[in-house]
XYZ file of C-alpha atoms in Angstrom:
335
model
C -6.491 -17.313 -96.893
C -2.349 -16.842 -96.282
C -0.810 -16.197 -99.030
C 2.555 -15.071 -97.624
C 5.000 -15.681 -100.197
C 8.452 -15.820 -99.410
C 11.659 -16.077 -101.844
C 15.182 -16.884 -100.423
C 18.581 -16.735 -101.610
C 20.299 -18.696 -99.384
C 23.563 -17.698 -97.936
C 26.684 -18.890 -100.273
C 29.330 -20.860 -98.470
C 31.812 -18.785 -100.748
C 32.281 -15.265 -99.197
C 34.897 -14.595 -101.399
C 33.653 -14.534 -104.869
C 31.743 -11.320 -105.957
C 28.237 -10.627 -104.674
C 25.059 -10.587 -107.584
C 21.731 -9.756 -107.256
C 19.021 -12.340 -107.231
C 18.076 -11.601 -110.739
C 16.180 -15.423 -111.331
C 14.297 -14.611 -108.103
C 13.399 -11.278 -109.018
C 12.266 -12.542 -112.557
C 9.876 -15.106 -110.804
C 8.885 -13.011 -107.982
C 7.937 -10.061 -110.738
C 5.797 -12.662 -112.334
C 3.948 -13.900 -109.302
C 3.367 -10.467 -107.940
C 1.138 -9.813 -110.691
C -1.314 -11.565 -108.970
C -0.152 -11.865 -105.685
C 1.171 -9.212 -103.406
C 1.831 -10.650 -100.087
C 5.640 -11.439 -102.034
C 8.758 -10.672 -101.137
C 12.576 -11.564 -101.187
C 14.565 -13.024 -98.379
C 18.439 -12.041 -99.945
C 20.436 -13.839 -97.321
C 23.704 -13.933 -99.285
C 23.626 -10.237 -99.182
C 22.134 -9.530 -96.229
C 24.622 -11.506 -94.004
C 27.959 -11.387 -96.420
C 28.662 -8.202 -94.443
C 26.795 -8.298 -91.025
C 28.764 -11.170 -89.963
C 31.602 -10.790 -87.806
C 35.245 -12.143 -88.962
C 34.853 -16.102 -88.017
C 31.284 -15.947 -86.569
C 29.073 -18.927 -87.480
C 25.711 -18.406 -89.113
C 22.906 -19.041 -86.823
C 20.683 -21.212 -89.000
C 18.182 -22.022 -86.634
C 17.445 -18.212 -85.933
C 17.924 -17.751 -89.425
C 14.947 -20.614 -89.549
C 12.554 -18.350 -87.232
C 13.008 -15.221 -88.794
C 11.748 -17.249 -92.026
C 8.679 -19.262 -89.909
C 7.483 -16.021 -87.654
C 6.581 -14.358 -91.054
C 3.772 -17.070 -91.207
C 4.414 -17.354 -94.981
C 2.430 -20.112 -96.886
C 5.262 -21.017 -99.316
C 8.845 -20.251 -98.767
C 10.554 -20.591 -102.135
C 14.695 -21.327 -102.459
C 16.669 -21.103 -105.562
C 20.307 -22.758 -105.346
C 23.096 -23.299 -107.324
C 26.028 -26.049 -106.499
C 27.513 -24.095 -104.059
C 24.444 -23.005 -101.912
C 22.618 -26.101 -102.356
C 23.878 -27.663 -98.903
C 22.876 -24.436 -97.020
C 19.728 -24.247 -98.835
C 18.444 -28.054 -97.693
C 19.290 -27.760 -94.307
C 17.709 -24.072 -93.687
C 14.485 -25.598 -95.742
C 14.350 -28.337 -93.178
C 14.813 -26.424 -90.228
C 11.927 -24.128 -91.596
C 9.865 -27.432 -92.106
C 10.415 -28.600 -88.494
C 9.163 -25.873 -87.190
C 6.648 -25.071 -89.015
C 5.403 -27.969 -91.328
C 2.293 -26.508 -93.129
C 4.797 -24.213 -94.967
C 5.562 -25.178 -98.553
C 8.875 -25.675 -99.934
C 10.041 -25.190 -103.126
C 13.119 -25.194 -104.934
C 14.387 -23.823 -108.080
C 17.248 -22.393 -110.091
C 19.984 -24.178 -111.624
C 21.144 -27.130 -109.698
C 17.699 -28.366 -108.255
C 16.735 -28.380 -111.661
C 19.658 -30.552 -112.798
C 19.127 -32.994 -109.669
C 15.296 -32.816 -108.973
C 13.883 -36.135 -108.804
C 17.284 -37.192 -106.473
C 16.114 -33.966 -104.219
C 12.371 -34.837 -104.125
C 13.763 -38.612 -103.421
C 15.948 -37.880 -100.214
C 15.107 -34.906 -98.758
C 11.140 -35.217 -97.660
C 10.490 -31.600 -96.752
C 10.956 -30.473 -100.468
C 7.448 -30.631 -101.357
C 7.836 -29.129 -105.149
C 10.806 -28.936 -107.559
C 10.595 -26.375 -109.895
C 12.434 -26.735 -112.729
C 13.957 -25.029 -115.473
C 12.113 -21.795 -116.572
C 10.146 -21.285 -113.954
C 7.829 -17.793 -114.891
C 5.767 -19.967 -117.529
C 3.801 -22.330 -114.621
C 4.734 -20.541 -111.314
C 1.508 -18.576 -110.873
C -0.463 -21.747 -111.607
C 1.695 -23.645 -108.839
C 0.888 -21.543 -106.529
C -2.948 -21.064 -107.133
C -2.881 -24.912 -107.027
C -1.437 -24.731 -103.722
C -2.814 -21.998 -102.158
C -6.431 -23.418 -103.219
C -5.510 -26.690 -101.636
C -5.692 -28.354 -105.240
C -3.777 -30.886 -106.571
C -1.066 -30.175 -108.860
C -0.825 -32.860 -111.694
C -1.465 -30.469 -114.389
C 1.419 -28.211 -113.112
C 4.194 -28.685 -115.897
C 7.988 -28.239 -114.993
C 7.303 -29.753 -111.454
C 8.792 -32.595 -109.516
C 6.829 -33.866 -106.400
C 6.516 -37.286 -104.385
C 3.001 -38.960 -104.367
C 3.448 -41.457 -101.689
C 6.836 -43.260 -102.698
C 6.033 -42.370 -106.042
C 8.488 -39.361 -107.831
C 6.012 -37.481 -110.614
C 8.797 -35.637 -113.118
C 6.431 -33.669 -115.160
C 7.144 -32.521 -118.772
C 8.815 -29.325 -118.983
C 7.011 -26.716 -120.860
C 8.013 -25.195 -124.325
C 10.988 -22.480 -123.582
C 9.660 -19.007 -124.073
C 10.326 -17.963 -127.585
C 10.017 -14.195 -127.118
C 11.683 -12.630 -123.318
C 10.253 -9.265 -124.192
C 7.190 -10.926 -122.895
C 8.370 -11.399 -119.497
C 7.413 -8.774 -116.565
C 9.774 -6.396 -115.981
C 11.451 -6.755 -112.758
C 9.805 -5.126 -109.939
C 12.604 -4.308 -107.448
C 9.926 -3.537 -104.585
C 10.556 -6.874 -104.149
C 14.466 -6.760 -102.193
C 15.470 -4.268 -99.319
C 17.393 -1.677 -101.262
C 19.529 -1.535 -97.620
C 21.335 -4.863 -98.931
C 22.804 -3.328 -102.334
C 24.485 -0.719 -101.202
C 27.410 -0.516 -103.611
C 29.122 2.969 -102.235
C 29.836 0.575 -98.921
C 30.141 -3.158 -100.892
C 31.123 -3.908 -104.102
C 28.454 -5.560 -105.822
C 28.190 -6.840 -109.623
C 25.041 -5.112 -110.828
C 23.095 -7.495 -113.555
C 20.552 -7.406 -116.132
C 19.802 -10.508 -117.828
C 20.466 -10.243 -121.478
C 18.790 -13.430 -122.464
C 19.320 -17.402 -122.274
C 20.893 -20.328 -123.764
C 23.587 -20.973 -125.613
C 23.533 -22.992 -129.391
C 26.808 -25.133 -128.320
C 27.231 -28.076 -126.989
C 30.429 -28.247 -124.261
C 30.519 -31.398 -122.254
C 31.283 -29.828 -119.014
C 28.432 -26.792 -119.424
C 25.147 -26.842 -117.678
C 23.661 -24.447 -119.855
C 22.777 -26.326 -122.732
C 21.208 -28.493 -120.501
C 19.351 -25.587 -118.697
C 18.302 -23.680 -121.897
C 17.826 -26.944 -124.481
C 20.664 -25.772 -126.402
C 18.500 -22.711 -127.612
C 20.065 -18.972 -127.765
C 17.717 -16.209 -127.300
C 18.332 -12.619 -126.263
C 15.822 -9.886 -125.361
C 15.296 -7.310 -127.992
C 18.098 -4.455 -128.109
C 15.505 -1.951 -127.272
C 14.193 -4.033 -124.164
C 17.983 -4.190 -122.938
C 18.640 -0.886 -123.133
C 15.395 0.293 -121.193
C 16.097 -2.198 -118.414
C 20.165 -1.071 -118.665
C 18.660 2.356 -117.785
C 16.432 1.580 -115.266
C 18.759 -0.832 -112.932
C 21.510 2.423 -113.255
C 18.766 4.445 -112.062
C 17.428 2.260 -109.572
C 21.152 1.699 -107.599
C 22.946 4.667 -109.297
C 25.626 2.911 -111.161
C 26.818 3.838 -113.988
C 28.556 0.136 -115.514
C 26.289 -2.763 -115.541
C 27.223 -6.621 -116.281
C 24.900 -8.116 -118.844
C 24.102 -11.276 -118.117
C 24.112 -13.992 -120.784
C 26.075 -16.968 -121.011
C 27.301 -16.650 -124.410
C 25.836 -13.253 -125.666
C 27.483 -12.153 -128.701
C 26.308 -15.382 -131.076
C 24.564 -12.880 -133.570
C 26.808 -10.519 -134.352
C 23.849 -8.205 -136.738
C 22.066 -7.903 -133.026
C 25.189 -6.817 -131.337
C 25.632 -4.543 -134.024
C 22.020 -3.069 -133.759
C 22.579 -2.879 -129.698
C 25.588 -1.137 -129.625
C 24.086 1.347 -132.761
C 20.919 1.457 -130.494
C 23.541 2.812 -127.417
C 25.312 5.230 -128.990
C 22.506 6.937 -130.783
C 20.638 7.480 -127.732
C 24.438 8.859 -126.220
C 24.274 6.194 -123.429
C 27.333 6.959 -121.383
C 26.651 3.660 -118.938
C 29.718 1.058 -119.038
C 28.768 -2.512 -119.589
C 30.395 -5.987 -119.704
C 29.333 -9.520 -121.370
C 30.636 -13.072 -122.321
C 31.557 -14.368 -126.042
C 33.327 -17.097 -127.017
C 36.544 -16.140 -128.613
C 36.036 -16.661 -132.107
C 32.356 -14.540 -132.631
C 33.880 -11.033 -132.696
C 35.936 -9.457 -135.605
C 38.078 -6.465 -135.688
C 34.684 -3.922 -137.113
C 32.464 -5.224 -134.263
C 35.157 -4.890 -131.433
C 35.574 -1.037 -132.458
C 32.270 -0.865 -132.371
C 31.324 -2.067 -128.917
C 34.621 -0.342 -127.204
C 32.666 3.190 -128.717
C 29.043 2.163 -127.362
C 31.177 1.739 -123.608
C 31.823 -2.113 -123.900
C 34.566 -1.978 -121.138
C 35.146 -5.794 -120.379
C 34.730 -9.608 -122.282
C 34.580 -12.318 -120.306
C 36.327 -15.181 -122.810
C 36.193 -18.653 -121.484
C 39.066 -20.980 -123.235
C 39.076 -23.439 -121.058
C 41.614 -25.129 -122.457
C 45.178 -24.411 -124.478
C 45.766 -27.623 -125.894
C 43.410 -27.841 -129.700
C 43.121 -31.723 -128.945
C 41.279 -31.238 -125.530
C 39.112 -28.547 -127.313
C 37.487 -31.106 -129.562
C 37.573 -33.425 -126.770
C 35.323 -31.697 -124.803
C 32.987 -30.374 -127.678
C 34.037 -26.321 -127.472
C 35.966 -27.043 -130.790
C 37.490 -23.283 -129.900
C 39.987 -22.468 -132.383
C 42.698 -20.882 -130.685
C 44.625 -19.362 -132.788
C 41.444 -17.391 -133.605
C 41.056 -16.916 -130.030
C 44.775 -15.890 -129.330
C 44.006 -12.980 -132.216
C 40.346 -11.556 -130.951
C 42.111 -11.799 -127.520
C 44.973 -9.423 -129.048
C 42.234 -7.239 -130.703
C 40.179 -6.838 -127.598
């Protein structure tokens, strides 16, 4: 039996934003290779960013047949708005050439727009949606085994004209549980970050317990906050500085200071154990007071990432942040 697994980031068609490792990829791939080794990750928004040459095209129909002439079983893409476009037509050059390989999608925006995908673009075979670790390894036995995959939650798939949107599974209540990430998954080649700069991630947790009209993450994460424990974040902090010997680290959490006892504990957790590594998050302006800003700034807290969105109080509460800004205006002074 094949079981060549393959996992792509597609290339981005924005070259000019920052550069970010494939930590959703990495989180499913760890989970798969558990049971499967043949796994590994195609990071072809890193890989090319910098091998290009100023105004040269990408070749997507070699980058097709370095994909095919791996022989993998399943090739897997995650995609967000941006990369969607690149991510389609690579998947259906892959599919043309080779179309006993299965293709599955992922990540954000496929999981926002699945059954639309699964209705117009025939070489998707799966949707994945949402969080993807609790029913991947059961996908893939499915298909491996030539088995059909009705019982598969989280999935969208075609049967005949027919679009099945299966139920998505309940949200993992406890991220400790989750594999670490095993990083002899990516070419350590492509993170070089003494030749590239590159924003070096761990993921902090999920979801966020507001409800903005123009955010996809309370649609993502059901509107539920959840952060790994302080002491899981701060062994995974040291092990990604280890790993690419940096010493600041971006944690990754769309709104990660909602509990402000647990950012407390964290930064308590940090400076007991004398952790000199720098790190960065997101909070909405109006979680942190005076006490907790001291606080982070000594455990090496060295940027906050506020979104306002908006300076006008009426549009605030038009679009559901309900921010109050002249709160904001004073953490912003504090910080």
């Amino acid at each position: 039996m094949n079981d060549k697994i393959i996992l792509v980031n597609p290339p981005s068609s924005m070259y000019d934003i920052e550069r970010f490792l494939p930590l959703g990829l990495l989180a499913v791939g760890s989970c798969i290779k558990n049971k499967y080794k043949n796994i590994h990750i195609e990071d072809l928004d890193n890989s090319l960013r910098y091998s290009l040459k100023q105004n040269e095209k990408l070749n997507y129909q070699a980058l097709a047949e370095y994909i095919v002439v791996q022989n993998p079983s399943i090739v897997g893409f995650t995609a967000f708005c941006n990369n969607l476009p690149v991510a389609l037509y690579l998947a259906k050059l892959i599919k043309k050439q080779n179309n006993r390989i299965k293709i599955l999608f992922g990540g954000p925006q496929p999981s926002m727009v699945a059954s639309e995908l699964i209705k117009y673009f025939d070489f998707v075979d799966v949707i994945c949606r949402k969080e993807t670790e609790t029913f991947i390894v059961d996908l893939i036995d499915k298909i491996l085994s030539n088995n059909n995959i009705h019982s598969v939650p989280g999935i969208t798939f075609k049967e005949g004209s027919t679009i099945v949107e299966n139920p998505i599974p309940v949200l993992i209540e406890n991220l400790d549980d989750l594999p670490y990430l095993d990083f002899s998954l990516i070419d350590p080649s492509n993170y070089d970050v003494l030749k590239h700069p590159l924003e070096i991630g761990v993921e902090a947790g999920r979801g966020c317990p507001f409800h903005c009209d123009f955010c996809s993450t309370s649609l993502m994460w059901s509107k539920k906050h959840r952060v790994k424990s302080v002491q899981r974040l701060f062994e995974e902090m040291k092990t990604v500085s280890q790993f690419f010997n940096v010493d600041s680290i971006a944690l990754i959490h769309d709104n990660f200071t909602v509990n402000n006892k647990y950012i407390s504990d964290f930064c308590k957790l940090l400076l007991e154990n004398e952790s000199s590594i720098k790190w960065r998050c997101s909070s909405r302006a109006d979680h942190l007071d005076d006490q907790l800003i001291d606080l982070m700034s000594q455990a090496h807290c060295k940027e906050l990432f506020f979104g306002i969105e908006t300076g006008s109080q009426r549009l605030q509460n038009k679009i559901h942040k309900r921010l109050n800004l002249d709160t904001a205006n004073k953490t912003i002074n504090s910080v």
